[in-house]
Coordinates of C-alpha atoms in Angstrom, one line a residue:
M1 CA -0.3 0.2 0.1
D2 CA 3.1 2.4 0.5
G3 CA 3.2 5.2 -2.3
G4 CA 6.4 6.3 -4.2
S5 CA 7.8 9.6 -2.9
V6 CA 6.5 10.9 0.1
K7 CA 5.2 14.7 0.1
A8 CA 4.2 14.9 3.9
P9 CA 3.6 12.3 6.2
L10 CA -0.4 11.4 5.9
D11 CA -0.7 10.4 9.0
L12 CA 0.4 13.8 10.6
P13 CA -2.1 14.4 13.7
K14 CA -4.3 16.9 13.0
L15 CA -7.6 18.2 14.2
S16 CA -10.8 16.7 12.0
H17 CA -12.8 18.9 10.0
G18 CA -15.2 18.9 12.5
G19 CA -12.7 19.7 15.3
S20 CA -11.8 23.4 14.4
A21 CA -14.0 24.7 17.0
A22 CA -12.2 22.9 19.8
M23 CA -8.8 24.5 19.0
E24 CA -9.0 26.7 22.5
N25 CA -8.9 23.2 24.1
V26 CA -5.6 21.9 23.0
V27 CA -2.4 22.3 24.9
P28 CA 0.9 23.1 23.1
D29 CA 2.0 20.0 22.5
G30 CA -1.1 19.2 20.2
H31 CA -3.0 16.9 22.3
P32 CA -6.4 17.8 23.7
S33 CA -6.4 19.4 27.5
E34 CA -10.1 17.6 28.3
P35 CA -9.4 14.0 29.8
L36 CA -10.3 11.2 27.7
V37 CA -13.2 10.4 30.0
Q38 CA -15.3 13.1 28.7
E39 CA -19.1 12.4 28.2
W40 CA -19.3 10.5 24.6
T41 CA -21.0 11.3 21.4
P42 CA -20.7 10.2 18.0
S43 CA -19.0 13.3 17.0
S44 CA -16.6 13.5 20.1
W45 CA -13.9 12.4 18.1
T46 CA -13.7 15.8 16.2
T47 CA -12.0 17.3 19.3
K48 CA -9.2 14.8 19.1
P49 CA -6.0 14.7 16.8
I50 CA -6.7 12.5 13.4
K51 CA -4.4 10.3 11.3
Q52 CA -5.6 9.2 7.8
D53 CA -8.2 11.7 7.2
V54 CA -9.4 13.2 3.7
L55 CA -8.7 16.6 2.6
Y56 CA -11.7 17.3 0.3
Q57 CA -11.4 20.4 -2.0
D58 CA -15.3 21.3 -1.8
R59 CA -16.2 21.4 1.6
S60 CA -20.1 22.2 0.8
A61 CA -19.9 19.0 -1.0
V62 CA -19.1 16.9 1.6
E63 CA -21.4 18.1 4.0
Q64 CA -24.5 17.4 1.3
A65 CA -22.9 13.9 1.1
L66 CA -23.0 13.6 5.0
K67 CA -26.5 15.1 5.0
K68 CA -27.9 12.4 2.8
L69 CA -26.1 9.4 4.6
E70 CA -27.7 10.6 7.7
R71 CA -31.3 10.3 6.4
L72 CA -30.7 6.4 4.8
P73 CA -31.6 3.6 6.6
P74 CA -29.3 1.3 8.3
I75 CA -27.4 -1.2 6.7
V76 CA -27.5 -4.0 9.7
T77 CA -29.6 -4.1 12.6
P78 CA -29.1 -4.0 16.8
M79 CA -30.9 -7.6 16.5
E80 CA -27.7 -8.9 14.2
I81 CA -25.0 -7.0 16.0
V82 CA -26.1 -8.4 19.5
K83 CA -26.3 -11.8 17.8
L84 CA -22.8 -11.6 16.7
K85 CA -21.8 -10.3 20.2
K86 CA -23.0 -13.2 21.9
N87 CA -21.6 -15.5 19.4
L88 CA -18.2 -14.1 19.7
R89 CA -18.5 -14.0 23.6
D90 CA -18.5 -17.9 22.9
V91 CA -15.3 -17.3 21.1
A92 CA -13.7 -15.4 23.8
L93 CA -14.6 -18.3 25.8
G94 CA -13.3 -21.0 23.7
K95 CA -16.3 -22.0 22.7
A96 CA -16.4 -21.4 19.1
F97 CA -13.6 -20.3 16.3
L98 CA -13.7 -17.0 14.3
L99 CA -12.6 -16.7 10.6
Q100 CA -12.6 -13.3 9.2
G101 CA -11.8 -13.3 5.8
G102 CA -12.0 -11.0 2.3
D103 CA -11.0 -8.4 0.0
C104 CA -7.9 -6.2 0.9
A105 CA -9.8 -3.1 -0.5
E106 CA -13.0 -3.7 -1.9
L107 CA -14.0 -2.1 -5.0
F108 CA -17.5 -1.0 -6.7
D109 CA -17.1 -3.4 -9.3
Y110 CA -16.9 -6.4 -6.8
C111 CA -20.7 -5.7 -6.0
E112 CA -21.8 -8.4 -8.7
E113 CA -23.3 -11.9 -8.3
N114 CA -20.2 -14.1 -9.5
A115 CA -17.8 -12.1 -7.1
I116 CA -20.2 -12.2 -3.6
E117 CA -21.0 -15.7 -4.3
S118 CA -17.4 -17.1 -4.9
K119 CA -16.3 -15.5 -1.4
I120 CA -19.6 -16.8 0.4
K121 CA -18.9 -20.3 -0.7
L122 CA -15.0 -20.1 0.0
L123 CA -15.5 -18.6 3.4
L124 CA -18.4 -21.7 4.1
Q125 CA -15.7 -24.7 2.9
M126 CA -12.8 -22.9 4.9
S127 CA -15.7 -23.0 8.1
L128 CA -16.2 -26.5 7.4
V129 CA -12.5 -27.7 7.2
L130 CA -11.9 -26.0 10.5
I131 CA -15.5 -27.3 12.0
W132 CA -13.6 -30.7 11.3
G133 CA -10.4 -29.5 13.1
A134 CA -11.2 -27.6 15.9
N135 CA -14.7 -29.3 16.4
K136 CA -16.2 -26.2 17.5
P137 CA -18.6 -23.7 15.7
V138 CA -17.2 -21.4 13.9
V139 CA -18.3 -17.7 13.6
R140 CA -18.0 -16.4 10.2
I141 CA -17.2 -12.4 9.6
A142 CA -16.3 -11.2 5.8
R143 CA -14.4 -8.1 4.9
M144 CA -17.2 -7.3 2.8
A145 CA -19.6 -4.6 2.0
G146 CA -17.8 -1.6 3.3
Q147 CA -13.9 -2.4 3.0
F148 CA -13.5 0.4 0.9
A149 CA -11.0 2.8 2.5
K150 CA -7.2 1.9 2.9
P151 CA -4.8 3.4 5.2
R152 CA -2.0 4.8 3.1
S153 CA 1.9 5.9 4.2
S154 CA 1.9 8.4 2.2
P155 CA -0.4 10.7 0.5
T156 CA 0.8 10.7 -2.9
E157 CA 2.8 8.8 -5.4
M158 CA 4.8 8.9 -8.2
H159 CA 3.2 8.0 -11.5
D160 CA 5.2 8.3 -14.7
G161 CA 7.0 11.0 -13.3
V162 CA 4.3 12.8 -12.1
E163 CA 3.4 13.3 -8.7
I164 CA -0.4 12.1 -7.9
P165 CA -2.6 11.4 -4.8
S166 CA -2.6 8.1 -3.3
F167 CA -5.0 5.9 -4.3
R168 CA -7.4 5.5 -1.0
G169 CA -10.0 3.1 -1.7
D170 CA -13.1 3.6 -4.0
N171 CA -15.3 5.5 -1.5
I172 CA -12.5 8.3 -1.5
N173 CA -10.9 8.2 -5.0
G174 CA -10.6 6.0 -8.3
Y175 CA -7.7 4.1 -8.9
G176 CA -7.2 5.6 -12.4
P177 CA -4.5 8.7 -12.3
K178 CA -7.1 10.8 -13.6
D179 CA -9.6 10.3 -10.6
R180 CA -7.5 10.6 -7.9
T181 CA -9.3 13.8 -6.3
P182 CA -11.0 12.7 -3.4
D183 CA -14.7 12.8 -4.5
P184 CA -17.5 13.1 -1.8
S185 CA -20.1 11.8 -3.9
R186 CA -18.3 8.4 -3.5
L187 CA -19.2 8.6 0.2
V188 CA -22.5 8.0 -0.8
S189 CA -21.5 5.3 -3.4
A190 CA -19.6 3.2 -1.1
Y191 CA -23.6 3.2 1.2
F192 CA -25.1 2.0 -1.7
H193 CA -22.3 -0.6 -3.0
S194 CA -22.4 -1.9 0.9
A195 CA -26.2 -2.2 0.8
S196 CA -26.4 -3.7 -2.2
T197 CA -23.8 -6.5 -1.5
L198 CA -25.4 -6.9 1.7
N199 CA -28.5 -7.7 0.2
Y200 CA -27.3 -10.2 -2.1
I201 CA -25.5 -12.0 0.9
R202 CA -28.8 -12.0 2.5
A203 CA -30.8 -13.2 -0.7
A204 CA -28.2 -15.8 -1.6
L205 CA -27.9 -17.7 2.0
A206 CA -32.0 -17.4 2.3
S207 CA -32.0 -18.9 -1.2
G208 CA -29.3 -21.7 -0.2
I209 CA -26.3 -21.0 -1.5
A210 CA -25.0 -22.6 2.0
D211 CA -27.3 -25.6 2.0
L212 CA -25.2 -28.3 2.9
H213 CA -27.4 -30.4 1.0
S214 CA -25.4 -29.6 -2.3
P215 CA -22.7 -30.7 -3.3
L216 CA -19.2 -29.1 -2.7
D217 CA -16.4 -28.5 -4.7
W218 CA -13.7 -29.7 -2.8
G219 CA -11.3 -30.1 -6.3
L220 CA -7.8 -30.6 -5.2
G221 CA -6.4 -31.1 -8.8
H222 CA -3.7 -28.1 -7.9
V223 CA -1.8 -30.1 -4.9
R224 CA 1.5 -31.1 -6.8
D225 CA 2.5 -33.1 -3.6
D226 CA 1.0 -36.5 -4.2
D227 CA 1.7 -37.4 0.1
I228 CA -0.2 -33.4 0.8
K229 CA -3.3 -34.6 -1.8
A230 CA -4.0 -37.8 0.0
K231 CA -3.6 -36.1 3.5
Y232 CA -6.4 -33.4 2.2
Q233 CA -8.3 -36.0 0.6
K234 CA -8.9 -38.0 4.1
I235 CA -10.0 -34.5 5.3
V236 CA -12.2 -34.1 2.4
E237 CA -13.6 -37.5 2.8
S238 CA -14.2 -37.1 6.7
I239 CA -16.2 -33.9 6.1
T240 CA -18.5 -35.9 3.2
D241 CA -18.9 -38.6 5.4
S242 CA -20.0 -36.5 8.5
L243 CA -22.9 -34.5 6.2
R244 CA -24.1 -37.9 4.8
F245 CA -24.2 -39.6 8.2
M246 CA -26.6 -36.2 9.5
R247 CA -28.5 -36.5 6.2
T248 CA -29.2 -40.3 6.9
V249 CA -30.4 -39.9 10.7
G250 CA -32.7 -37.3 10.0
A251 CA -30.4 -34.5 11.3
D252 CA -30.4 -32.4 8.2
S253 CA -33.7 -29.8 9.0
T254 CA -33.5 -26.8 8.6
A255 CA -33.2 -26.4 12.4
S256 CA -29.9 -27.8 12.6
G257 CA -27.9 -25.2 10.6
L258 CA -27.3 -27.2 7.3
E259 CA -29.2 -25.4 5.1
T260 CA -28.2 -21.7 5.9
V261 CA -25.4 -20.3 7.7
D262 CA -25.0 -16.2 9.4
L263 CA -22.3 -14.3 7.6
F264 CA -21.8 -11.0 9.2
T265 CA -19.9 -8.1 7.9
S266 CA -17.0 -6.1 8.9
H267 CA -14.5 -3.4 7.6
E268 CA -11.7 -0.6 9.1
G269 CA -13.8 2.1 10.5
L270 CA -11.6 4.5 8.8
L271 CA -13.4 7.3 7.6
L272 CA -14.8 8.8 10.9
E273 CA -17.6 11.1 9.1
Y274 CA -18.9 8.3 7.1
E275 CA -19.1 6.3 10.3
Q276 CA -20.2 8.7 12.3
R277 CA -23.7 9.2 10.0
L278 CA -24.3 6.1 10.2
T279 CA -24.1 5.6 13.9
R280 CA -27.6 5.8 15.3
R281 CA -29.4 5.4 18.8
L282 CA -31.2 2.2 18.3
K283 CA -33.4 0.0 20.8
H284 CA -31.3 -2.8 22.2
P285 CA -32.7 -6.0 21.2
F286 CA -33.3 -8.5 24.2
K287 CA -34.6 -11.9 22.0
I288 CA -31.7 -12.9 20.9
G289 CA -31.6 -16.5 22.5
V290 CA -29.9 -15.4 25.9
D291 CA -30.5 -13.1 28.8
S292 CA -29.9 -9.5 28.3
T293 CA -28.2 -8.6 31.2
E294 CA -25.7 -11.5 30.6
A295 CA -25.4 -10.9 26.5
R296 CA -24.7 -7.0 27.1
D297 CA -23.0 -7.2 30.4
G298 CA -25.1 -5.2 32.1
S299 CA -25.0 -1.9 30.0
V300 CA -28.6 -1.5 29.6
E301 CA -29.5 2.3 30.1
G302 CA -32.1 4.6 31.3
D303 CA -34.0 4.8 28.0
G304 CA -33.2 1.2 26.7
K305 CA -31.0 2.0 23.6
G306 CA -27.7 2.6 22.6
W307 CA -25.2 4.0 19.8
Y308 CA -25.2 1.2 17.2
N309 CA -22.8 1.9 13.8
T310 CA -25.0 0.3 11.9
S311 CA -23.0 0.6 8.7
A312 CA -21.3 -3.2 9.3
H313 CA -21.7 -5.6 12.1
F314 CA -17.9 -5.3 13.0
L315 CA -15.6 -2.5 12.6
W316 CA -11.9 -2.8 13.7
I317 CA -9.4 -0.1 14.3
G318 CA -6.2 0.1 11.9
D319 CA -2.8 -0.5 13.6
R320 CA -2.1 3.5 11.9
T321 CA -5.0 4.8 13.8
R322 CA -4.8 3.5 17.4
Q323 CA -3.1 6.6 19.4
I324 CA -4.7 6.3 22.7
D325 CA -5.5 10.0 22.7
G326 CA -6.7 10.0 18.4
A327 CA -9.8 10.5 16.9
H328 CA -10.5 6.8 16.5
V329 CA -10.2 5.8 19.5
E330 CA -12.4 8.1 20.9
Y331 CA -15.1 7.1 18.4
F332 CA -14.7 3.5 19.1
R333 CA -15.0 3.4 22.8
G334 CA -18.7 4.5 22.7
L335 CA -20.0 1.9 20.0
E336 CA -22.3 -1.3 20.9
N337 CA -20.5 -3.0 18.2
P338 CA -17.6 -5.8 18.7
I339 CA -14.8 -4.3 17.6
G340 CA -11.1 -4.9 16.7
I341 CA -8.1 -3.4 17.1
K342 CA -5.2 -4.5 15.0
V343 CA -1.8 -5.1 17.3
G344 CA 1.9 -4.4 15.5
P345 CA 5.1 -4.9 16.3
S346 CA 5.0 -1.1 17.8
M347 CA 2.4 -2.1 20.1
K348 CA 3.8 -1.8 23.9
N349 CA 2.4 -3.8 26.8
D350 CA 1.1 -1.3 28.6
E351 CA -0.4 0.6 25.8
L352 CA -2.1 -2.5 25.0
V353 CA -4.2 -2.7 27.8
E354 CA -4.7 0.7 28.7
L355 CA -6.2 1.0 24.9
L356 CA -8.6 -1.9 26.3
N357 CA -9.4 0.0 29.4
V358 CA -10.4 3.0 26.9
V359 CA -12.4 1.0 24.0
N360 CA -13.9 -2.0 26.9
S361 CA -14.5 0.2 30.0
R362 CA -17.3 -2.5 30.9
R363 CA -14.8 -5.3 30.2
E364 CA -17.6 -6.8 28.0
I365 CA -16.4 -10.5 27.3
G366 CA -15.5 -11.0 23.5
K367 CA -16.2 -7.2 22.9
V368 CA -12.8 -6.5 21.9
T369 CA -10.9 -8.8 19.2
L370 CA -7.0 -8.2 19.5
I371 CA -5.7 -8.9 15.4
T372 CA -2.2 -9.5 16.0
R373 CA 0.0 -8.7 12.8
Y374 CA 3.8 -8.8 13.6
G375 CA 5.1 -10.8 10.7
E376 CA 6.5 -14.6 11.3
G377 CA 10.0 -12.9 12.2
K378 CA 8.7 -11.0 14.9
I379 CA 5.9 -13.1 16.9
E380 CA 7.8 -15.1 18.9
S381 CA 9.4 -12.2 20.5
L382 CA 6.4 -10.0 20.6
L383 CA 3.1 -12.0 21.4
G384 CA 3.9 -13.9 24.9
G385 CA 4.4 -10.0 26.4
H386 CA 0.8 -9.2 24.9
I387 CA -0.9 -12.2 25.9
E388 CA 0.6 -11.9 29.3
A389 CA 0.2 -7.8 29.7
V390 CA -3.8 -8.9 28.8
K391 CA -3.8 -11.9 31.3
R392 CA -3.0 -9.4 34.3
S393 CA -5.3 -6.6 33.3
G394 CA -8.5 -9.2 33.5
H395 CA -10.0 -8.5 30.0
T396 CA -11.1 -11.4 28.2
V397 CA -10.4 -10.5 24.9
I398 CA -10.4 -12.7 21.3
W399 CA -7.0 -13.5 20.6
Q400 CA -7.0 -13.4 16.1
C401 CA -3.6 -14.2 13.9
D402 CA -3.4 -11.7 10.6
P403 CA -0.6 -13.2 9.0
M404 CA -0.7 -11.5 6.0
H405 CA 0.3 -7.9 7.0
G406 CA 3.4 -8.4 8.4
N407 CA 4.7 -10.7 5.9
T408 CA 4.5 -8.5 2.3
R409 CA 7.3 -8.2 0.4
S410 CA 8.5 -6.7 -3.2
T411 CA 9.8 -9.0 -6.0
Q412 CA 12.6 -7.7 -7.6
T413 CA 10.0 -6.0 -10.1
G414 CA 8.3 -4.1 -7.4
I415 CA 5.0 -5.8 -7.5
K416 CA 4.1 -6.7 -3.4
T417 CA 3.4 -10.3 -2.5
R418 CA 3.0 -12.5 0.4
Q419 CA 5.0 -16.1 0.6
F420 CA 2.6 -18.7 1.5
S421 CA 4.9 -20.6 3.7
S422 CA 5.6 -17.2 5.6
I423 CA 1.4 -17.0 6.3
L424 CA 1.5 -20.3 7.7
S425 CA 4.4 -20.0 9.8
E426 CA 2.7 -17.1 11.3
V427 CA 0.0 -18.7 12.0
S428 CA 1.4 -21.7 13.7
S429 CA 3.8 -19.7 15.7
A430 CA 0.4 -18.0 17.1
L431 CA -0.8 -21.6 17.9
K432 CA 2.3 -22.6 19.8
I433 CA 2.9 -19.3 21.6
H434 CA -0.6 -19.3 22.8
R435 CA -0.5 -22.8 24.2
Q436 CA 3.0 -22.0 25.9
H437 CA 1.2 -19.3 27.8
G438 CA -2.1 -21.2 28.8
S439 CA -4.0 -18.9 26.3
F440 CA -5.5 -20.1 22.9
L441 CA -6.1 -18.5 19.6
G442 CA -9.4 -17.5 18.8
G443 CA -9.6 -17.0 15.4
V444 CA -8.0 -16.1 12.2
H445 CA -8.0 -12.8 9.9
L446 CA -7.4 -13.3 6.0
E447 CA -7.2 -11.5 2.8
L448 CA -8.4 -13.8 0.3
T449 CA -10.8 -14.0 -2.4
G450 CA -12.6 -16.5 -4.1
E451 CA -10.8 -15.8 -7.5
A452 CA -8.2 -17.5 -9.2
V453 CA -5.7 -14.5 -8.9
T454 CA -1.8 -14.8 -8.8
E455 CA -0.8 -12.4 -5.9
C456 CA 0.7 -14.5 -2.9
V457 CA 3.6 -17.0 -4.2
G458 CA 3.6 -20.6 -2.9
G459 CA 1.2 -23.3 -1.7
S460 CA 0.4 -26.6 -3.2
E461 CA 0.3 -24.6 -6.4
G462 CA 3.4 -23.9 -6.4
L463 CA 3.5 -20.3 -7.5
T464 CA 6.5 -18.7 -8.2
D465 CA 7.2 -14.5 -8.8
E466 CA 7.1 -15.2 -12.4
D467 CA 3.7 -16.4 -12.1
L468 CA 2.3 -13.2 -10.4
S469 CA 1.5 -11.4 -13.8
L470 CA -0.5 -14.1 -14.7
N471 CA -3.9 -12.8 -12.8
Y472 CA -2.6 -10.0 -10.6
T473 CA -5.5 -8.0 -10.1
S474 CA -5.6 -6.3 -6.4
Y475 CA -5.5 -2.7 -6.4
C476 CA -3.7 -2.6 -2.7
D477 CA -2.6 -5.7 -1.4
P478 CA -1.9 -9.4 -2.6
R479 CA -4.8 -11.9 -1.6
L480 CA -4.6 -15.5 -1.3
N481 CA -6.6 -17.3 -4.1
E482 CA -9.3 -19.5 -3.6
K483 CA -7.1 -23.0 -3.8
Q484 CA -4.4 -21.5 -1.3
A485 CA -7.2 -20.1 1.2
L486 CA -8.2 -23.4 1.3
E487 CA -4.8 -25.1 1.7
L488 CA -4.4 -22.8 4.7
A489 CA -7.5 -23.9 6.3
F490 CA -6.6 -27.5 6.0
L491 CA -3.4 -26.9 7.4
V492 CA -4.7 -24.8 10.8
A493 CA -7.4 -27.7 10.8
G494 CA -4.4 -30.2 11.2
H495 CA -3.0 -28.3 13.7
Y496 CA -6.0 -28.6 16.0
R497 CA -6.2 -32.1 15.3
E498 CA -2.6 -33.1 16.0
A499 CA -2.8 -31.0 19.3

C-alpha cells in the first residue's frame, strides 16, 4: 500500500474538520486538554487529533453527502449486531472459532453476483474444514459490504514521473491517475454498494447458497505433492461422510443449520465522518436466545437504547490509527458493536492494556478482538508479552492472528506479494505461543478472494514470482486465491487435530 515519494506524512496528527472549533482546548503539544473520559457522542472524536484524514477540495459537497447519509436507513440492525456479540463471547470463552476474511480493499466493481458468491462459498468451505479440525462452531465474518477505504503511508505517489494523490479506496477516489482527487459523492456510492452487497448476501443465503445438501467443489487437482493431496483428500472424505451421516439419521432439518449459515460483515472504521452518520441511537434487542443482561454485561441504559454503528456488524481500528488520545479510539469507545484492534510490532504492553480500558470500560467478554499482525520473524518475541499483559489486566478478549500484513514483500520488479509459507508460519507460531502461555488462538483474519488470482506465491500450486503477472488484479495488497485459502484452512485444521 505504500506509495512512491513522500510529499508530507499522511499520518501527522491534526484535528478533524469538525474539531476546528475545539482548538482552544488543545495544549501546545497538540493533545486535547480535556480528559479522555469526557462525555461520548458520535461526534466527540472531532475534538481529537486525527490521522489518515481526507482533505476534500469542496467542503460544501462533503456536507451535502453527509446529510444524505444521515437520512438513509441502517445497513445492519441491532439484532444482528447483538447476535454477533453473543457469538463472539463464545469465541472469547473458547467455545467457538472466528474466521474473518475478504478483500484487502473492496472495489465498487466487486458488487456483482459472481464475486459475492465466490467469497461466500469459499468462507463456507473454509469454515467446514475448521469445524472438522477444531471440533467447535465457527463464526464467519466477511471483509465485505464496506471494506473500501485503506490507510496509506504517503498521501502521494509517483506515476510516470508525475506526483499524484495515492489511491485511498473506492469510497474516496478512483484508481485511475485522472480520478485521484477525493470525491465526496463516493461516500454515498459506498453506502449503496455496501447495502447492495449485503442485500445479495442475505438473498443468496436465504436461497440456499450455503445449503450443505448441495455438493461442494473440493477439487484438489492443483495439489502437486501426492502425499499432501492424500492428506487433504482424507479430510474431505471425513467431512463429506459426516454430512452424509447427518442426512441419513434425519439431522438435516433447517433447525440443524445445514441449510443456511450466519455471515456477518466488517470493515476498518477509517472514515469517521462516514461512520458517524451511520451511527444511530437504537433500542437494544433482547430476544436473542440469551439473557439480555448477560449478553450486554449489564450495560442497559435508562432509555433502553445504545449507539450502534449500522454500516457493518463489526469494525476494527487499524494499526496506524490506534493512538489512545486520537480520534479513532475516541469514536470506537462509544459503540455497542463488537470491535477489533490491530496489534503490530510497535504496540507496547502497557499501551495495549490502556487501549482495552478505554474502548471496553465495561469489560464485556468478547467485545474486543485483538488482531495480531507481527510478521513471522517478530511474532516469537512479541506475542507472549502481549498475552501476559492482557491476562494481568483481567480483560477477556479474542486473540486473532492476521498473518498477512506483517509478511508483505516486493519482488525485484516491485510487485507486492506474500509467501504462503510465511503466512502459515505466523499462524503456526501463534497457535504454539498461545498454548505456551495458557491461552488459545481464537481465530484468523485473512485477505482472500474466491477468484483464481496469482498474488501470493507458494502453496501446493507452486506459484512463483514469475507467475504473479498471470492474474494479479488487486489494487492494494496481495490476497490468497481460493486454493491457497482452502489449503491454509486444511493446515490450521490439521494443527488442531494433532494438538
